[in-house]
Short mmCIF file of C-alpha atoms in Angstrom, two decimals:
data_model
loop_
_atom_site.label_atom_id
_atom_site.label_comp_id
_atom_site.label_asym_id
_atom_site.label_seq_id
_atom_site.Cartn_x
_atom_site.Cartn_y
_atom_site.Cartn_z
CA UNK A 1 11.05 -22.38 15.75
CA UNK A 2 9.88 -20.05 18.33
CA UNK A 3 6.40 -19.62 19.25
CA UNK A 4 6.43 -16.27 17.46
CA UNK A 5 7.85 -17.89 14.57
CA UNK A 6 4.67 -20.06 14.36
CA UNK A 7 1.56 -19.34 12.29
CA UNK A 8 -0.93 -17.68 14.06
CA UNK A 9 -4.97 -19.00 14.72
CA UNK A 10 -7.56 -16.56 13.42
CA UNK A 11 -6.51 -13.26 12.71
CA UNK A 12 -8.77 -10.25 12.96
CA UNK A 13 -8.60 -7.40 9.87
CA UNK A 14 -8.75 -4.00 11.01
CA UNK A 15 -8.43 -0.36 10.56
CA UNK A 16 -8.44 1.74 13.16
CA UNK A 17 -10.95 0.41 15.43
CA UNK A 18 -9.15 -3.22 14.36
CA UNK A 19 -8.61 -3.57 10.54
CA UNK A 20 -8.45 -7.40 11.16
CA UNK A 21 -11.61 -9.39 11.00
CA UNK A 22 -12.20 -12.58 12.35
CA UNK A 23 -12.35 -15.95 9.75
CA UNK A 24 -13.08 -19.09 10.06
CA UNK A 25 -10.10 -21.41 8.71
CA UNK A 26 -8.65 -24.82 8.45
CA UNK A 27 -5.37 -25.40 10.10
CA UNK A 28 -2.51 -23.51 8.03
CA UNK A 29 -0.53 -24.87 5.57
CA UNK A 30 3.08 -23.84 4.37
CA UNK A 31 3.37 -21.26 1.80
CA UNK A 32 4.07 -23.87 -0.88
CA UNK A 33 1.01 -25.90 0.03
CA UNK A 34 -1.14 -22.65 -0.30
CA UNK A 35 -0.93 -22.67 -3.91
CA UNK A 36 -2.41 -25.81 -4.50
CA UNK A 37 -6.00 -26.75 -4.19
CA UNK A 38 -9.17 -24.79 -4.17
CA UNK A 39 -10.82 -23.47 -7.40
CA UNK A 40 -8.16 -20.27 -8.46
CA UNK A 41 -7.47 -18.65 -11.84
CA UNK A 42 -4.42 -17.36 -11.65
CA UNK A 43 -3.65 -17.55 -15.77
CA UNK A 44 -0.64 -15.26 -16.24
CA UNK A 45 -0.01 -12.75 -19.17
CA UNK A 46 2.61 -10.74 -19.86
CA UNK A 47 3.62 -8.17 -17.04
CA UNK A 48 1.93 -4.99 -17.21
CA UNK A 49 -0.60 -5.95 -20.63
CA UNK A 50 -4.11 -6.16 -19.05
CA UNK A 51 -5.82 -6.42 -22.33
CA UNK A 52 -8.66 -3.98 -21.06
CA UNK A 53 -9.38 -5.77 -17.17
CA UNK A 54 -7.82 -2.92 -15.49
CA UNK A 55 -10.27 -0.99 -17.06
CA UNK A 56 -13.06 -3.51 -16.49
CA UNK A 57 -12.57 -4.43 -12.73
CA UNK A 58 -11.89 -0.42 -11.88
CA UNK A 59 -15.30 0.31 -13.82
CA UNK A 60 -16.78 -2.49 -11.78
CA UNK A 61 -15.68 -0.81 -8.06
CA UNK A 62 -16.24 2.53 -8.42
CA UNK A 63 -19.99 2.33 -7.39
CA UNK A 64 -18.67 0.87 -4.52
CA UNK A 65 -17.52 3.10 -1.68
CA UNK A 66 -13.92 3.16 -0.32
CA UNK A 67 -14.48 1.79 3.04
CA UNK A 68 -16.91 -0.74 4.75
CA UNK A 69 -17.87 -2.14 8.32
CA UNK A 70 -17.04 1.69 9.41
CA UNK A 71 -13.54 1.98 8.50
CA UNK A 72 -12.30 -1.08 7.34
CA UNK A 73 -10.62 -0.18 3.64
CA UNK A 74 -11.65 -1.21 0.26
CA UNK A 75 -8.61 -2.42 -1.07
CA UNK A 76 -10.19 -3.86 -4.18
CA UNK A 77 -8.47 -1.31 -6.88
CA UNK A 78 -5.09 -1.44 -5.08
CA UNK A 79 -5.23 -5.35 -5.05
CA UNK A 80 -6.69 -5.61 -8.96
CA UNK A 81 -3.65 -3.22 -10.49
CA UNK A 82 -1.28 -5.73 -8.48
CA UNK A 83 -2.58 -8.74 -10.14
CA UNK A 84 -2.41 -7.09 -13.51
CA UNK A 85 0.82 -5.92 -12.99
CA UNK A 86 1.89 -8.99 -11.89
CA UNK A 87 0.80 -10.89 -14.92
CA UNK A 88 -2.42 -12.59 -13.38
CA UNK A 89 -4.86 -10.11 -15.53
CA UNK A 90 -6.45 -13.52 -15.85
CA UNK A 91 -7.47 -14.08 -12.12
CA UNK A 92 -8.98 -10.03 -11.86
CA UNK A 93 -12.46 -10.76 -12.27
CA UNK A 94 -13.02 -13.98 -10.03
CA UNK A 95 -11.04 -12.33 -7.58
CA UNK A 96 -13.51 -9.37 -7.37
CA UNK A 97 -16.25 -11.52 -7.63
CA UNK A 98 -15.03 -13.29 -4.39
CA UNK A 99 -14.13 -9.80 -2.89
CA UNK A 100 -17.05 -7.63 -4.19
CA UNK A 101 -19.45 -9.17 -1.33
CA UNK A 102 -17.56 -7.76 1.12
CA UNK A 103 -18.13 -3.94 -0.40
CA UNK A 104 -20.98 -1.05 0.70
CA UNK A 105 -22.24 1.00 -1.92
CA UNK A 106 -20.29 4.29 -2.33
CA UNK A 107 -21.63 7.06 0.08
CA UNK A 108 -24.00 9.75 -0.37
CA UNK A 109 -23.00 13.30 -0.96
CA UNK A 110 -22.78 15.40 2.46
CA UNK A 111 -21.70 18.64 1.53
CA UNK A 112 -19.99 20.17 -1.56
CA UNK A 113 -16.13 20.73 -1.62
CA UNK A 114 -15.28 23.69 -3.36
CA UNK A 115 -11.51 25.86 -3.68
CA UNK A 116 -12.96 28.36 -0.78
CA UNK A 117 -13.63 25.34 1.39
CA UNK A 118 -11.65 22.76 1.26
CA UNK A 119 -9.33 23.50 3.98
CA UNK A 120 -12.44 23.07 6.52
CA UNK A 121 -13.47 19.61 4.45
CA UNK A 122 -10.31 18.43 5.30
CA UNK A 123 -10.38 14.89 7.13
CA UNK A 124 -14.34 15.16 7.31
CA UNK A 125 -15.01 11.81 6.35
CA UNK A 126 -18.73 12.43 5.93
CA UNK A 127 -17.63 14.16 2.42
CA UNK A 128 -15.82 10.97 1.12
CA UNK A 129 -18.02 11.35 -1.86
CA UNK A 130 -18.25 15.04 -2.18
CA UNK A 131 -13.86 15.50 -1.93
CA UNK A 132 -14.28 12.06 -4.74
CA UNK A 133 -16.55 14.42 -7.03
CA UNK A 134 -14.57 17.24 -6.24
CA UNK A 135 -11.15 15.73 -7.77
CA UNK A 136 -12.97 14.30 -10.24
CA UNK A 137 -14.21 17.62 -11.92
CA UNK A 138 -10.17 18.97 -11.40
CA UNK A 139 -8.88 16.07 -13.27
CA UNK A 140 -11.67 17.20 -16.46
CA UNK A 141 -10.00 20.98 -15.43
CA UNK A 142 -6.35 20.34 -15.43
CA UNK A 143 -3.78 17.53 -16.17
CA UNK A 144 -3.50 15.33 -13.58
CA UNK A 145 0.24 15.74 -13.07
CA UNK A 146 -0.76 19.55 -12.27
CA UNK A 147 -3.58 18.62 -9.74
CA UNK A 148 -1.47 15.44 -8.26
CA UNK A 149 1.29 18.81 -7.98
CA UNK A 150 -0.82 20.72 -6.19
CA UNK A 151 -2.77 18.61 -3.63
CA UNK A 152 0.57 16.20 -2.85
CA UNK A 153 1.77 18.72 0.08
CA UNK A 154 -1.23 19.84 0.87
CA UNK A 155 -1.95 15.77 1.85
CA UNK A 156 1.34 14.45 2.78
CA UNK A 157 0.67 15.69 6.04
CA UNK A 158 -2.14 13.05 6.67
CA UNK A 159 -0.41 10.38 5.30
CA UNK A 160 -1.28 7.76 7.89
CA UNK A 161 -4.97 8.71 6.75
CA UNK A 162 -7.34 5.43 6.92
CA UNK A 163 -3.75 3.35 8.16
CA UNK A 164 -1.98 4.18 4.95
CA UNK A 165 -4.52 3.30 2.54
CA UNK A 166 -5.28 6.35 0.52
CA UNK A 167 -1.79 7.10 -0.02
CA UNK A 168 -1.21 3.13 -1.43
CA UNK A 169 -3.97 3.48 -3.73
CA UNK A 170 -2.86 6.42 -5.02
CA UNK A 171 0.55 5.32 -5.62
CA UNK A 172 -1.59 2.86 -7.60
CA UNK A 173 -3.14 4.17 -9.59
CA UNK A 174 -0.58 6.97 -10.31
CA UNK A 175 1.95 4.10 -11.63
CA UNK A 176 -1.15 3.53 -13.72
CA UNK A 177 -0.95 6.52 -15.45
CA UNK A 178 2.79 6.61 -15.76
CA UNK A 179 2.40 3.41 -17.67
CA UNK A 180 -0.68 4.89 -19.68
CA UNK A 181 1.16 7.40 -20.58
CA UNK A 182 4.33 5.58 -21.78
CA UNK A 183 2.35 3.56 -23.38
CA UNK A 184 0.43 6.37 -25.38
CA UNK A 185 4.32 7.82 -26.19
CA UNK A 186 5.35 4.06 -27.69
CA UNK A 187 1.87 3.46 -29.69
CA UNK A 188 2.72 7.35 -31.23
CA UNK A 189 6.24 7.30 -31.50
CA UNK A 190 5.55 10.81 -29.85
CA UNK A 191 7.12 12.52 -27.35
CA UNK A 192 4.12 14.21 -26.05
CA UNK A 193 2.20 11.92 -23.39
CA UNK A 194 -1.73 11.59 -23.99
CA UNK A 195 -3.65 12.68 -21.19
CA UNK A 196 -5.18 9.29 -19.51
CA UNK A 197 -8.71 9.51 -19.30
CA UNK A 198 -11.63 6.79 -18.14
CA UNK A 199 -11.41 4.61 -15.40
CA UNK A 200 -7.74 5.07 -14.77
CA UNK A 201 -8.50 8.78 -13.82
CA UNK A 202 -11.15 8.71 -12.12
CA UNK A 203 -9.22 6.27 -9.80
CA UNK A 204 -7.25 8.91 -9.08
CA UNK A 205 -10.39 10.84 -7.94
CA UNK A 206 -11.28 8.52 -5.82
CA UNK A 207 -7.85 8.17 -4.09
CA UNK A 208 -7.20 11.53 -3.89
CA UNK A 209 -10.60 11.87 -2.46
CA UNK A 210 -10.60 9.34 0.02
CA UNK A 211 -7.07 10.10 1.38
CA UNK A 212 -8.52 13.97 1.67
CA UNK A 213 -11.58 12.60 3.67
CA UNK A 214 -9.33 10.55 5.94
CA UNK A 215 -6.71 13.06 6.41
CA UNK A 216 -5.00 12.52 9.75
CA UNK A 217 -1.90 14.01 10.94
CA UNK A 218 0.76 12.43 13.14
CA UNK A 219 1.49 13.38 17.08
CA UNK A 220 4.67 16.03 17.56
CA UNK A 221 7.44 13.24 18.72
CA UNK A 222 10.59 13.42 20.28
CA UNK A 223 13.66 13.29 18.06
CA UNK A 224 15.72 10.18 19.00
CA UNK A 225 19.72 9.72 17.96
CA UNK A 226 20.53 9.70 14.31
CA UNK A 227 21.13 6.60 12.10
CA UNK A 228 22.95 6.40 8.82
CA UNK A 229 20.78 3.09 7.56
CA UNK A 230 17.29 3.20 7.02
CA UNK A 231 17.66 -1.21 8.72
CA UNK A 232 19.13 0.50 11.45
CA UNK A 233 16.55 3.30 11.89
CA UNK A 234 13.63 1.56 11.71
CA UNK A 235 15.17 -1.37 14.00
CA UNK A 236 15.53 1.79 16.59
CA UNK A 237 12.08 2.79 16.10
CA UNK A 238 10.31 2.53 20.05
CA UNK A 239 6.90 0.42 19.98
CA UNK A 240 4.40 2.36 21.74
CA UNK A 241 3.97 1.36 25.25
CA UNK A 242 -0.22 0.52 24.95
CA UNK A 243 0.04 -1.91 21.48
CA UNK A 244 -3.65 -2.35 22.41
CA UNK A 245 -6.95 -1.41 19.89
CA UNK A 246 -6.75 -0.09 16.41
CA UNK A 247 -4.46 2.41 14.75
CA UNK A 248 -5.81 5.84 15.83
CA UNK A 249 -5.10 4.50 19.32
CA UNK A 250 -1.44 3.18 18.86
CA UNK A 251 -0.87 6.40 17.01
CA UNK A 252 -2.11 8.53 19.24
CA UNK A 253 0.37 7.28 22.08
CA UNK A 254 3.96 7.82 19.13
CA UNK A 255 6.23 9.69 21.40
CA UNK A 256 9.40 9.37 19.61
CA UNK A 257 11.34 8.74 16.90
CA UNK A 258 14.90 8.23 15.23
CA UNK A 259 16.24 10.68 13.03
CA UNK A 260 16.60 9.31 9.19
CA UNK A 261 18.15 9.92 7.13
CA UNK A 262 21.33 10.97 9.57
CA UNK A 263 22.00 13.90 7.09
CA UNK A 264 20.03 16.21 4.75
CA UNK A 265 19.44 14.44 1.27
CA UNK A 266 21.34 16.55 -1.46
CA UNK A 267 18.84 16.34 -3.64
CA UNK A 268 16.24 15.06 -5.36
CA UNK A 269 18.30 12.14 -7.13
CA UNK A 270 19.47 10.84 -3.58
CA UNK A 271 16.02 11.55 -1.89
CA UNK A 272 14.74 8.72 -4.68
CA UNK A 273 17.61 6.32 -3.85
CA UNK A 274 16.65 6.85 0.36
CA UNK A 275 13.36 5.90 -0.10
CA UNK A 276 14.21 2.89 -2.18
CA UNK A 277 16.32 2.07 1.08
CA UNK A 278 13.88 2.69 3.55
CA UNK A 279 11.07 -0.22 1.25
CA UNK A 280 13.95 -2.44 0.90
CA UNK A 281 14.54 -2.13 4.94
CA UNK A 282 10.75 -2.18 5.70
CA UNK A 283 10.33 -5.40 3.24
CA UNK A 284 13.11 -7.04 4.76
CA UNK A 285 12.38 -5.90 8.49
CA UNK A 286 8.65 -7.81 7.83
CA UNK A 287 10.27 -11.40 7.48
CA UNK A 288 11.33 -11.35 10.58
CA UNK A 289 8.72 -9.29 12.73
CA UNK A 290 5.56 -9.93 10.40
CA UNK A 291 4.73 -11.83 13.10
CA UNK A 292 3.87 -8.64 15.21
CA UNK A 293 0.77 -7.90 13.02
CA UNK A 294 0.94 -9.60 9.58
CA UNK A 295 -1.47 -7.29 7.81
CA UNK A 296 -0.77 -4.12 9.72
CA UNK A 297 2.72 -4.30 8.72
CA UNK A 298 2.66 -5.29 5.40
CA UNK A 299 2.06 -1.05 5.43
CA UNK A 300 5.26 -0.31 6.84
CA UNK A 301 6.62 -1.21 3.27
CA UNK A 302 3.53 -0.83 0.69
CA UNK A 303 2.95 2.95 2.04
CA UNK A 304 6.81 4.18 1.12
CA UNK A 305 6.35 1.94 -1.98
CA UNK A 306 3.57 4.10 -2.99
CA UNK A 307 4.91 7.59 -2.63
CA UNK A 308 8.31 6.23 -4.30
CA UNK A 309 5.95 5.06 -7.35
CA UNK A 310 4.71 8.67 -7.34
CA UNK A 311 7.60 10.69 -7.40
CA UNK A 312 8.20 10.30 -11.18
CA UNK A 313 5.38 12.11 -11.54
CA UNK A 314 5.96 15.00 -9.08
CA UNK A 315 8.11 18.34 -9.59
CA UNK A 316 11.89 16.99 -8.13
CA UNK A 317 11.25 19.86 -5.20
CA UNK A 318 8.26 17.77 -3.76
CA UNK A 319 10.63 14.44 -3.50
CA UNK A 320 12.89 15.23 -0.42
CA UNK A 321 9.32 15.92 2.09
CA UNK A 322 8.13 12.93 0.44
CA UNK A 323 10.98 10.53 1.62
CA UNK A 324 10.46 12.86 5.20
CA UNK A 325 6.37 11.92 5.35
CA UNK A 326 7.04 8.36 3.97
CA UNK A 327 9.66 7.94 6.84
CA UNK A 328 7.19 9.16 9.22
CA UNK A 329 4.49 6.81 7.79
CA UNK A 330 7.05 3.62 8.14
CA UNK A 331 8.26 4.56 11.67
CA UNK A 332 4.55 5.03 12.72
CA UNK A 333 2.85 1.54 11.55
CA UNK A 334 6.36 0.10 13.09
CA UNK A 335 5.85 1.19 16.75
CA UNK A 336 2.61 0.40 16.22
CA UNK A 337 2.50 -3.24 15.75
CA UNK A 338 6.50 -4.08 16.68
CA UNK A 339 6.86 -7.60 18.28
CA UNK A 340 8.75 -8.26 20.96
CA UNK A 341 11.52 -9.91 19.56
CA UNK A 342 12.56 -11.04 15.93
CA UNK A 343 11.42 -14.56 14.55
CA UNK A 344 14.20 -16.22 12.37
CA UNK A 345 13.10 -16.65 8.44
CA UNK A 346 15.30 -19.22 7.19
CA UNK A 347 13.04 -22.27 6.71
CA UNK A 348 11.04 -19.47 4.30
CA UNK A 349 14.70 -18.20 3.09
CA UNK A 350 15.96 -21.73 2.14
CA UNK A 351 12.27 -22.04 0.20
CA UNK A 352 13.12 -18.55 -1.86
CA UNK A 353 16.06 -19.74 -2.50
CA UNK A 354 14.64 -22.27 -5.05
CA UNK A 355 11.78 -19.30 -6.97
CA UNK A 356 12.57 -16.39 -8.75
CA UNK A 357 10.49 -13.40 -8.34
CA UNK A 358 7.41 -14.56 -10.65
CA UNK A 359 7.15 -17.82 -9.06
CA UNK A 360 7.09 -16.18 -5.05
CA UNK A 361 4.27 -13.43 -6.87
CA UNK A 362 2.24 -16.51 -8.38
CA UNK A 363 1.64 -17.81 -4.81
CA UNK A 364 0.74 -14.43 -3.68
CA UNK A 365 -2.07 -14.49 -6.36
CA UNK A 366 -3.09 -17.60 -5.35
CA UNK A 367 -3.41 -17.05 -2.01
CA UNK A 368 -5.85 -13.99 -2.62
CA UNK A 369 -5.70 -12.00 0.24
CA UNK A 370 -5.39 -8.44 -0.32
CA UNK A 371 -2.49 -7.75 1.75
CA UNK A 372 -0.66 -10.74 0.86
CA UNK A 373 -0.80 -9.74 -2.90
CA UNK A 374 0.04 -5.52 -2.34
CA UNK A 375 2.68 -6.88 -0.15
CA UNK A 376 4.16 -9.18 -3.03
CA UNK A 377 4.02 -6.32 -5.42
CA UNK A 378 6.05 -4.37 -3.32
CA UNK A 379 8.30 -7.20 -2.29
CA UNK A 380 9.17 -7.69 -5.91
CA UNK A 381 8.99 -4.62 -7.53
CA UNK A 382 11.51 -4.17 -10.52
CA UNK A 383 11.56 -0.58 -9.52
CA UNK A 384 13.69 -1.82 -6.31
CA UNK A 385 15.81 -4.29 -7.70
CA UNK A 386 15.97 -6.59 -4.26
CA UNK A 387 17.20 -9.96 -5.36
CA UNK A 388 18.30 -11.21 -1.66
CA UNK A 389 16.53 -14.25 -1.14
CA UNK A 390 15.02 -12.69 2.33
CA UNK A 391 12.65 -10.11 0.16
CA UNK A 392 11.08 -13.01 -1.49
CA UNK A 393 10.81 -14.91 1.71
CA UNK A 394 9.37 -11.56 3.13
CA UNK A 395 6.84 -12.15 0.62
CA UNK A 396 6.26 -16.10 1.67
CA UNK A 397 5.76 -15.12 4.77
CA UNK A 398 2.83 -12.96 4.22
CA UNK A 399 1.22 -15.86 2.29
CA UNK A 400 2.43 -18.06 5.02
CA UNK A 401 0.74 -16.12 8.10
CA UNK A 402 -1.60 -13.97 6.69
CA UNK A 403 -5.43 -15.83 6.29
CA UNK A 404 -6.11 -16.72 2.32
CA UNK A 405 -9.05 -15.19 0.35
CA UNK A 406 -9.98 -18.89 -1.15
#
């Protein structure tokens, strides 16, 4: 094992001006030994039935505001609908007990967003609350496929808004809906989806809102040589020569990146099956260079995760820019945080040999940190179909180097 390969000491959260906060820890154990010990619920139901704690814990965290410490994210709502989806409804409410501490009351309003203003509002993050209200009253106005319609291009631009965050908890709480929805069609034996109301769309609102607030464009880079794989692509992607402060910084110094996919998509059926490739590349890319950032990277997969989990939801003309913005996204947290060299995974490879996808989640959940669990969901998600053993050691080595919640 190399000294890269190794566990880290304390590492420090951040966003922006350093996502990574500082904790006080015991020496780490393996990923297996995380899931022992330590008072955790972590009672599973079936995947995808919450019973109502969706509802709950969402209803719980929207008086609380999407960011704290300045611009650290609230990843509470992302890291709840995980758990639930995951089967580990059970563990939602201790786990935002824990968490909940850590959370600032949501903002005051600043100054009211309206249709002949919003273009100067954009990335103002003194009207996090007033772009929040604003969605919320379009969502009472208009379906929230229509509104989601209309406000994806205008934010895809900004997707590396608040280091990916807004655009993960949308994707979110979009699959939310989805599932709301095809649940309403199944309880009706209708055709005709009922509109989602309640908690579920007003966390739309507020990630919609925040990721409006946040809104920050990438630099103009240099187009490097093509690449027919999206492994290959982001394994050409150049780290930024300063890998020094928080994400605005490294971002700010991009200067160029590889052309993918090599060729134009030919539509929105392959555009779908691209950015599958590009998760399954990013999730597979973090087991051996987690080790570069473990929770800045984790968004190298979760953020392309998210706008795939949108797309069903999206006319099929918005799905090719969305693979081209998720790319961007990908390529940009990569040269961000890229080590120096790979680490090898196989201790954590011969381990994921031996659990299926449920098992690798459960330690995820019972580990507890945010990033560890979003990264799991991704990891594992059905929608990608990834049975390799090195995507569920991707996700044991999150648990194994990230710092646990409990």
């Amino acid at each position: 094992m190399t000294p890269d390969d190794a566990p880290r000491g304390a590492l420090r959260h951040q966003q922006d001006t350093e996502e990574r906060q500082s904790r006080e820890r015991p020496g780490r154990a393996s990923a297996g030994e995380r899931t022992g010990g330590g008072a955790r619920d972590t009672e599973r139901g079936p995947r995808g039935e919450d019973g109502g704690v969706l509802d709950e814990a969402l209803e719980r965290l929207h008086s609380t505001g999407p960011e704290r410490n300045g611009r650290l994210s609230n990843h509470a709502p992302m890291a709840v609908e995980a758990l639930v989806r995951g089967g580990h409804g059970g563990a939602v409410h201790r786990w935002v007990d824990r968490y909940r501490d850590k959370l600032e009351q949501a903002p005051s309003s600043y100054a009211r967003v309206t249709e002949e203003n919003w273009r100067e509002a954009l990335g103002d993050p003194r009207r996090i609350a007033d772009w929040t209200a604003y969605f919320g009253v379009r969502l009472t106005e208009a379906p929230w496929r229509a509104v989601l319609a209309t406000w994806w291009p205008r934010l895809l631009p900004g997707i590396v808004a608040g280091a990916t965050h807004p655009v993960i908890r949308t994707g979110h709480a979009v699959r939310t809906l989805l599932a709301t929805e095809a649940g309403a069609r199944g309880a009706e034996e209708s055709a005709r989806p009922r509109e989602p109301d309640g908690p579920r769309l007003a966390e739309l609102a507020h990630a919609l809102g925040y990721w409006a607030a946040r809104s920050q464009p990438l630099p103009a880079v240099r187009a490097l040589g093509a690449y027919g794989s999206a492994d290959a692509a982001l394994d050409a992607v150049p780290a930024v020569a300063e890998q020094r402060g928080g994400i605005r910084e490294r971002l700010s110094c991009l200067d160029a990146f590889p052309v993918w996919p090599a060729t134009e998509v030919g539509g929105p059926r392959e555009a779908a099956e691209r950015l599958r490739e590009l998760v399954a590349a990013a999730v597979r890319r973090y087991a051996t260079h987690a080790h570069g950032d473990p929770v800045m990277l984790v968004h190298a997969a979760t953020a392309p995760n998210a706008v795939l989990r949108v797309l069903p939801a999206l006319p099929s003309g918005l799905w090719a820019p969305s693979l081209s913005a998720a790319w961007r996204a990908s390529a940009a947290v990569t040269a961000a945080y890229a080590p120096a060299r790979a680490a090898s995974p196989k201790h954590l490879e011969a381990e994921a040999e031996a659990l299926d996808a449920a098992e690798v989640f459960a330690r995820a959940a019972a580990h507890g940190d945010e990033h560890a669990v979003k990264f799991a969901d991704t990891a594992l998600d059905p929608a990608l179909n990834l049975t390799d053993p090195l995507t569920r050691a991707a996700a044991l080595r999150a648990v194994e180097l990230i710092d646990p919640l409990w």
